[in-house]
Amino acid sequence: MEMMTYSDMEERKNDYIEKLLEKGIYKVGKYQLYELPLLDLQKIYHNSFENNIR
């Protein structure tokens, strides 16, 4: 598996932030989206997607 560079991770993080903003999610608890790490953003996005399906 290929390692992600810092800029790749930042780009991916920005993509998740953009997708969450489109869904109307701006904050998670006391944190703004940009303060969260990539893995947390991925979990939040996938959980919100699963909740919309049900």
PDB file of N, CA, C and O in Angstrom, chain B, residues numbered from 101:
ATOM      1  N   MET B 101       0.835  -1.177   0.000  1.00  0.00           N
ATOM      2  CA  MET B 101       0.000   0.000   0.000  1.00  0.00           C
ATOM      3  C   MET B 101       0.883   1.245   0.000  1.00  0.00           C
ATOM      4  O   MET B 101       1.878   1.312   0.722  1.00  0.00           O
ATOM      5  N   GLU B 102       0.518   2.203  -0.797  1.00  0.00           N
ATOM      6  CA  GLU B 102       1.307   3.410  -0.954  1.00  0.00           C
ATOM      7  C   GLU B 102       1.047   4.376   0.196  1.00  0.00           C
ATOM      8  O   GLU B 102      -0.094   4.559   0.620  1.00  0.00           O
ATOM      9  N   MET B 103       2.114   4.990   0.696  1.00  0.00           N
ATOM     10  CA  MET B 103       1.988   5.954   1.777  1.00  0.00           C
ATOM     11  C   MET B 103       1.465   7.281   1.234  1.00  0.00           C
ATOM     12  O   MET B 103       1.831   7.712   0.141  1.00  0.00           O
ATOM     13  N   MET B 104       0.609   7.910   2.014  1.00  0.00           N
ATOM     14  CA  MET B 104       0.086   9.218   1.629  1.00  0.00           C
ATOM     15  C   MET B 104       1.045  10.302   2.115  1.00  0.00           C
ATOM     16  O   MET B 104       1.538  10.245   3.242  1.00  0.00           O
ATOM     17  N   THR B 105       1.302  11.272   1.271  1.00  0.00           N
ATOM     18  CA  THR B 105       2.113  12.410   1.698  1.00  0.00           C
ATOM     19  C   THR B 105       1.244  13.362   2.504  1.00  0.00           C
ATOM     20  O   THR B 105       0.018  13.247   2.510  1.00  0.00           O
ATOM     21  N   TYR B 106       1.880  14.291   3.176  1.00  0.00           N
ATOM     22  CA  TYR B 106       1.137  15.268   3.977  1.00  0.00           C
ATOM     23  C   TYR B 106       0.149  16.039   3.114  1.00  0.00           C
ATOM     24  O   TYR B 106      -0.990  16.260   3.524  1.00  0.00           O
ATOM     25  N   SER B 107       0.576  16.452   1.920  1.00  0.00           N
ATOM     26  CA  SER B 107      -0.318  17.222   1.050  1.00  0.00           C
ATOM     27  C   SER B 107      -1.486  16.365   0.561  1.00  0.00           C
ATOM     28  O   SER B 107      -2.592  16.878   0.389  1.00  0.00           O
ATOM     29  N   ASP B 108      -1.259  15.068   0.333  1.00  0.00           N
ATOM     30  CA  ASP B 108      -2.347  14.165  -0.042  1.00  0.00           C
ATOM     31  C   ASP B 108      -3.375  14.069   1.088  1.00  0.00           C
ATOM     32  O   ASP B 108      -4.583  14.092   0.854  1.00  0.00           O
ATOM     33  N   MET B 109      -2.864  13.960   2.317  1.00  0.00           N
ATOM     34  CA  MET B 109      -3.755  13.859   3.466  1.00  0.00           C
ATOM     35  C   MET B 109      -4.551  15.147   3.657  1.00  0.00           C
ATOM     36  O   MET B 109      -5.738  15.097   3.979  1.00  0.00           O
ATOM     37  N   GLU B 110      -3.916  16.286   3.463  1.00  0.00           N
ATOM     38  CA  GLU B 110      -4.614  17.562   3.590  1.00  0.00           C
ATOM     39  C   GLU B 110      -5.680  17.710   2.510  1.00  0.00           C
ATOM     40  O   GLU B 110      -6.772  18.213   2.775  1.00  0.00           O
ATOM     41  N   GLU B 111      -5.364  17.274   1.301  1.00  0.00           N
ATOM     42  CA  GLU B 111      -6.338  17.345   0.208  1.00  0.00           C
ATOM     43  C   GLU B 111      -7.534  16.448   0.513  1.00  0.00           C
ATOM     44  O   GLU B 111      -8.682  16.846   0.314  1.00  0.00           O
ATOM     45  N   ARG B 112      -7.265  15.254   0.988  1.00  0.00           N
ATOM     46  CA  ARG B 112      -8.327  14.314   1.349  1.00  0.00           C
ATOM     47  C   ARG B 112      -9.175  14.857   2.490  1.00  0.00           C
ATOM     48  O   ARG B 112     -10.400  14.737   2.474  1.00  0.00           O
ATOM     49  N   LYS B 113      -8.515  15.458   3.484  1.00  0.00           N
ATOM     50  CA  LYS B 113      -9.209  16.068   4.614  1.00  0.00           C
ATOM     51  C   LYS B 113     -10.124  17.192   4.122  1.00  0.00           C
ATOM     52  O   LYS B 113     -11.272  17.293   4.555  1.00  0.00           O
ATOM     53  N   ASN B 114      -9.623  18.027   3.229  1.00  0.00           N
ATOM     54  CA  ASN B 114     -10.430  19.119   2.667  1.00  0.00           C
ATOM     55  C   ASN B 114     -11.630  18.584   1.889  1.00  0.00           C
ATOM     56  O   ASN B 114     -12.707  19.180   1.928  1.00  0.00           O
ATOM     57  N   ASP B 115     -11.457  17.474   1.188  1.00  0.00           N
ATOM     58  CA  ASP B 115     -12.575  16.858   0.468  1.00  0.00           C
ATOM     59  C   ASP B 115     -13.671  16.420   1.431  1.00  0.00           C
ATOM     60  O   ASP B 115     -14.852  16.658   1.177  1.00  0.00           O
ATOM     61  N   TYR B 116     -13.287  15.780   2.539  1.00  0.00           N
ATOM     62  CA  TYR B 116     -14.276  15.357   3.533  1.00  0.00           C
ATOM     63  C   TYR B 116     -14.959  16.557   4.179  1.00  0.00           C
ATOM     64  O   TYR B 116     -16.168  16.537   4.406  1.00  0.00           O
ATOM     65  N   ILE B 117     -14.192  17.597   4.474  1.00  0.00           N
ATOM     66  CA  ILE B 117     -14.785  18.803   5.062  1.00  0.00           C
ATOM     67  C   ILE B 117     -15.810  19.388   4.109  1.00  0.00           C
ATOM     68  O   ILE B 117     -16.902  19.765   4.533  1.00  0.00           O
ATOM     69  N   GLU B 118     -15.481  19.471   2.839  1.00  0.00           N
ATOM     70  CA  GLU B 118     -16.401  20.006   1.836  1.00  0.00           C
ATOM     71  C   GLU B 118     -17.684  19.175   1.762  1.00  0.00           C
ATOM     72  O   GLU B 118     -18.782  19.727   1.700  1.00  0.00           O
ATOM     73  N   LYS B 119     -17.541  17.854   1.769  1.00  0.00           N
ATOM     74  CA  LYS B 119     -18.709  16.973   1.716  1.00  0.00           C
ATOM     75  C   LYS B 119     -19.588  17.135   2.949  1.00  0.00           C
ATOM     76  O   LYS B 119     -20.814  17.145   2.841  1.00  0.00           O
ATOM     77  N   LEU B 120     -18.968  17.262   4.125  1.00  0.00           N
ATOM     78  CA  LEU B 120     -19.733  17.438   5.357  1.00  0.00           C
ATOM     79  C   LEU B 120     -20.428  18.794   5.382  1.00  0.00           C
ATOM     80  O   LEU B 120     -21.563  18.901   5.848  1.00  0.00           O
ATOM     81  N   LEU B 121     -19.761  19.820   4.887  1.00  0.00           N
ATOM     82  CA  LEU B 121     -20.388  21.135   4.816  1.00  0.00           C
ATOM     83  C   LEU B 121     -21.606  21.103   3.899  1.00  0.00           C
ATOM     84  O   LEU B 121     -22.618  21.740   4.195  1.00  0.00           O
ATOM     85  N   GLU B 122     -21.522  20.376   2.800  1.00  0.00           N
ATOM     86  CA  GLU B 122     -22.654  20.239   1.881  1.00  0.00           C
ATOM     87  C   GLU B 122     -23.842  19.559   2.562  1.00  0.00           C
ATOM     88  O   GLU B 122     -24.993  19.827   2.220  1.00  0.00           O
ATOM     89  N   LYS B 123     -23.560  18.681   3.524  1.00  0.00           N
ATOM     90  CA  LYS B 123     -24.618  18.001   4.280  1.00  0.00           C
ATOM     91  C   LYS B 123     -25.139  18.854   5.432  1.00  0.00           C
ATOM     92  O   LYS B 123     -26.082  18.462   6.118  1.00  0.00           O
ATOM     93  N   GLY B 124     -24.533  20.013   5.645  1.00  0.00           N
ATOM     94  CA  GLY B 124     -24.964  20.901   6.713  1.00  0.00           C
ATOM     95  C   GLY B 124     -24.297  20.627   8.050  1.00  0.00           C
ATOM     96  O   GLY B 124     -24.769  21.108   9.080  1.00  0.00           O
ATOM     97  N   ILE B 125     -23.216  19.868   8.056  1.00  0.00           N
ATOM     98  CA  ILE B 125     -22.478  19.577   9.287  1.00  0.00           C
ATOM     99  C   ILE B 125     -21.296  20.538   9.353  1.00  0.00           C
ATOM    100  O   ILE B 125     -20.388  20.491   8.524  1.00  0.00           O
ATOM    101  N   TYR B 126     -21.330  21.414  10.364  1.00  0.00           N
ATOM    102  CA  TYR B 126     -20.293  22.434  10.492  1.00  0.00           C
ATOM    103  C   TYR B 126     -19.398  22.212  11.703  1.00  0.00           C
ATOM    104  O   TYR B 126     -18.231  22.605  11.705  1.00  0.00           O
ATOM    105  N   LYS B 127     -19.951  21.583  12.726  1.00  0.00           N
ATOM    106  CA  LYS B 127     -19.211  21.358  13.964  1.00  0.00           C
ATOM    107  C   LYS B 127     -19.519  19.964  14.470  1.00  0.00           C
ATOM    108  O   LYS B 127     -20.563  19.394  14.153  1.00  0.00           O
ATOM    109  N   VAL B 128     -18.614  19.421  15.250  1.00  0.00           N
ATOM    110  CA  VAL B 128     -18.839  18.151  15.930  1.00  0.00           C
ATOM    111  C   VAL B 128     -18.492  18.408  17.387  1.00  0.00           C
ATOM    112  O   VAL B 128     -17.322  18.545  17.746  1.00  0.00           O
ATOM    113  N   GLY B 129     -19.509  18.471  18.211  1.00  0.00           N
ATOM    114  CA  GLY B 129     -19.269  18.839  19.604  1.00  0.00           C
ATOM    115  C   GLY B 129     -18.750  20.256  19.657  1.00  0.00           C
ATOM    116  O   GLY B 129     -19.345  21.162  19.073  1.00  0.00           O
ATOM    117  N   LYS B 130     -17.663  20.453  20.341  1.00  0.00           N
ATOM    118  CA  LYS B 130     -17.082  21.796  20.447  1.00  0.00           C
ATOM    119  C   LYS B 130     -16.044  22.070  19.365  1.00  0.00           C
ATOM    120  O   LYS B 130     -15.438  23.141  19.353  1.00  0.00           O
ATOM    121  N   TYR B 131     -15.831  21.125  18.462  1.00  0.00           N
ATOM    122  CA  TYR B 131     -14.773  21.249  17.457  1.00  0.00           C
ATOM    123  C   TYR B 131     -15.327  21.661  16.095  1.00  0.00           C
ATOM    124  O   TYR B 131     -16.378  21.188  15.662  1.00  0.00           O
ATOM    125  N   GLN B 132     -14.600  22.543  15.443  1.00  0.00           N
ATOM    126  CA  GLN B 132     -14.872  22.854  14.047  1.00  0.00           C
ATOM    127  C   GLN B 132     -14.299  21.715  13.209  1.00  0.00           C
ATOM    128  O   GLN B 132     -13.380  21.027  13.654  1.00  0.00           O
ATOM    129  N   LEU B 133     -14.822  21.509  12.018  1.00  0.00           N
ATOM    130  CA  LEU B 133     -14.361  20.405  11.180  1.00  0.00           C
ATOM    131  C   LEU B 133     -12.862  20.479  10.895  1.00  0.00           C
ATOM    132  O   LEU B 133     -12.183  19.452  10.905  1.00  0.00           O
ATOM    133  N   TYR B 134     -12.350  21.654  10.646  1.00  0.00           N
ATOM    134  CA  TYR B 134     -10.931  21.771  10.280  1.00  0.00           C
ATOM    135  C   TYR B 134     -10.000  21.392  11.429  1.00  0.00           C
ATOM    136  O   TYR B 134      -8.809  21.174  11.205  1.00  0.00           O
ATOM    137  N   GLU B 135     -10.526  21.311  12.663  1.00  0.00           N
ATOM    138  CA  GLU B 135      -9.699  20.941  13.810  1.00  0.00           C
ATOM    139  C   GLU B 135      -9.566  19.431  13.966  1.00  0.00           C
ATOM    140  O   GLU B 135      -8.726  18.967  14.737  1.00  0.00           O
ATOM    141  N   LEU B 136     -10.367  18.666  13.258  1.00  0.00           N
ATOM    142  CA  LEU B 136     -10.397  17.213  13.422  1.00  0.00           C
ATOM    143  C   LEU B 136      -9.412  16.526  12.481  1.00  0.00           C
ATOM    144  O   LEU B 136      -9.153  17.017  11.383  1.00  0.00           O
ATOM    145  N   PRO B 137      -8.862  15.386  12.913  1.00  0.00           N
ATOM    146  CA  PRO B 137      -7.975  14.623  12.035  1.00  0.00           C
ATOM    147  C   PRO B 137      -8.771  13.911  10.935  1.00  0.00           C
ATOM    148  O   PRO B 137      -9.987  13.746  11.033  1.00  0.00           O
ATOM    149  N   LEU B 138      -8.068  13.503   9.910  1.00  0.00           N
ATOM    150  CA  LEU B 138      -8.678  12.857   8.750  1.00  0.00           C
ATOM    151  C   LEU B 138      -9.518  11.643   9.142  1.00  0.00           C
ATOM    152  O   LEU B 138     -10.634  11.490   8.647  1.00  0.00           O
ATOM    153  N   LEU B 139      -9.014  10.790  10.007  1.00  0.00           N
ATOM    154  CA  LEU B 139      -9.767   9.580  10.374  1.00  0.00           C
ATOM    155  C   LEU B 139     -11.094   9.911  11.033  1.00  0.00           C
ATOM    156  O   LEU B 139     -12.092   9.236  10.780  1.00  0.00           O
ATOM    157  N   ASP B 140     -11.125  10.931  11.870  1.00  0.00           N
ATOM    158  CA  ASP B 140     -12.384  11.347  12.496  1.00  0.00           C
ATOM    159  C   ASP B 140     -13.357  11.874  11.449  1.00  0.00           C
ATOM    160  O   ASP B 140     -14.551  11.579  11.503  1.00  0.00           O
ATOM    161  N   LEU B 141     -12.853  12.649  10.505  1.00  0.00           N
ATOM    162  CA  LEU B 141     -13.715  13.181   9.445  1.00  0.00           C
ATOM    163  C   LEU B 141     -14.317  12.050   8.608  1.00  0.00           C
ATOM    164  O   LEU B 141     -15.489  12.100   8.237  1.00  0.00           O
ATOM    165  N   GLN B 142     -13.506  11.030   8.315  1.00  0.00           N
ATOM    166  CA  GLN B 142     -13.998   9.885   7.552  1.00  0.00           C
ATOM    167  C   GLN B 142     -15.115   9.177   8.311  1.00  0.00           C
ATOM    168  O   GLN B 142     -16.145   8.840   7.727  1.00  0.00           O
ATOM    169  N   LYS B 143     -14.918   8.949   9.610  1.00  0.00           N
ATOM    170  CA  LYS B 143     -15.935   8.275  10.424  1.00  0.00           C
ATOM    171  C   LYS B 143     -17.225   9.081  10.465  1.00  0.00           C
ATOM    172  O   LYS B 143     -18.313   8.524  10.312  1.00  0.00           O
ATOM    173  N   ILE B 144     -17.110  10.388  10.672  1.00  0.00           N
ATOM    174  CA  ILE B 144     -18.284  11.256  10.737  1.00  0.00           C
ATOM    175  C   ILE B 144     -19.030  11.228   9.414  1.00  0.00           C
ATOM    176  O   ILE B 144     -20.256  11.121   9.394  1.00  0.00           O
ATOM    177  N   TYR B 145     -18.303  11.322   8.316  1.00  0.00           N
ATOM    178  CA  TYR B 145     -18.936  11.317   6.996  1.00  0.00           C
ATOM    179  C   TYR B 145     -19.670  10.004   6.745  1.00  0.00           C
ATOM    180  O   TYR B 145     -20.821  10.011   6.310  1.00  0.00           O
ATOM    181  N   HIS B 146     -19.017   8.887   7.013  1.00  0.00           N
ATOM    182  CA  HIS B 146     -19.633   7.595   6.743  1.00  0.00           C
ATOM    183  C   HIS B 146     -20.806   7.336   7.686  1.00  0.00           C
ATOM    184  O   HIS B 146     -21.797   6.734   7.274  1.00  0.00           O
ATOM    185  N   ASN B 147     -20.717   7.776   8.936  1.00  0.00           N
ATOM    186  CA  ASN B 147     -21.840   7.634   9.857  1.00  0.00           C
ATOM    187  C   ASN B 147     -23.019   8.491   9.420  1.00  0.00           C
ATOM    188  O   ASN B 147     -24.163   8.045   9.510  1.00  0.00           O
ATOM    189  N   SER B 148     -22.773   9.699   8.953  1.00  0.00           N
ATOM    190  CA  SER B 148     -23.866  10.561   8.510  1.00  0.00           C
ATOM    191  C   SER B 148     -24.499  10.000   7.240  1.00  0.00           C
ATOM    192  O   SER B 148     -25.709  10.120   7.047  1.00  0.00           O
ATOM    193  N   PHE B 149     -23.695   9.393   6.380  1.00  0.00           N
ATOM    194  CA  PHE B 149     -24.209   8.786   5.157  1.00  0.00           C
ATOM    195  C   PHE B 149     -25.100   7.592   5.495  1.00  0.00           C
ATOM    196  O   PHE B 149     -26.173   7.432   4.914  1.00  0.00           O
ATOM    197  N   GLU B 150     -24.654   6.751   6.434  1.00  0.00           N
ATOM    198  CA  GLU B 150     -25.435   5.582   6.844  1.00  0.00           C
ATOM    199  C   GLU B 150     -26.748   6.002   7.485  1.00  0.00           C
ATOM    200  O   GLU B 150     -27.771   5.353   7.269  1.00  0.00           O
ATOM    201  N   ASN B 151     -26.740   7.073   8.268  1.00  0.00           N
ATOM    202  CA  ASN B 151     -27.948   7.554   8.921  1.00  0.00           C
ATOM    203  C   ASN B 151     -28.944   8.087   7.917  1.00  0.00           C
ATOM    204  O   ASN B 151     -30.151   7.989   8.143  1.00  0.00           O
ATOM    205  N   ASN B 152     -28.475   8.652   6.807  1.00  0.00           N
ATOM    206  CA  ASN B 152     -29.368   9.165   5.773  1.00  0.00           C
ATOM    207  C   ASN B 152     -30.032   8.054   4.990  1.00  0.00           C
ATOM    208  O   ASN B 152     -31.125   8.245   4.456  1.00  0.00           O
ATOM    209  N   ILE B 153     -29.394   6.889   4.911  1.00  0.00           N
ATOM    210  CA  ILE B 153     -29.954   5.766   4.166  1.00  0.00           C
ATOM    211  C   ILE B 153     -31.132   5.156   4.918  1.00  0.00           C
ATOM    212  O   ILE B 153     -32.115   4.738   4.307  1.00  0.00           O
ATOM    213  N   ARG B 154     -31.030   5.108   6.243  1.00  0.00           N
ATOM    214  CA  ARG B 154     -32.066   4.453   7.051  1.00  0.00           C
ATOM    215  C   ARG B 154     -33.335   5.223   7.123  1.00  0.00           C
ATOM    216  O   ARG B 154     -34.287   4.785   7.770  1.00  0.00           O
TER     217      ARG B 154
END
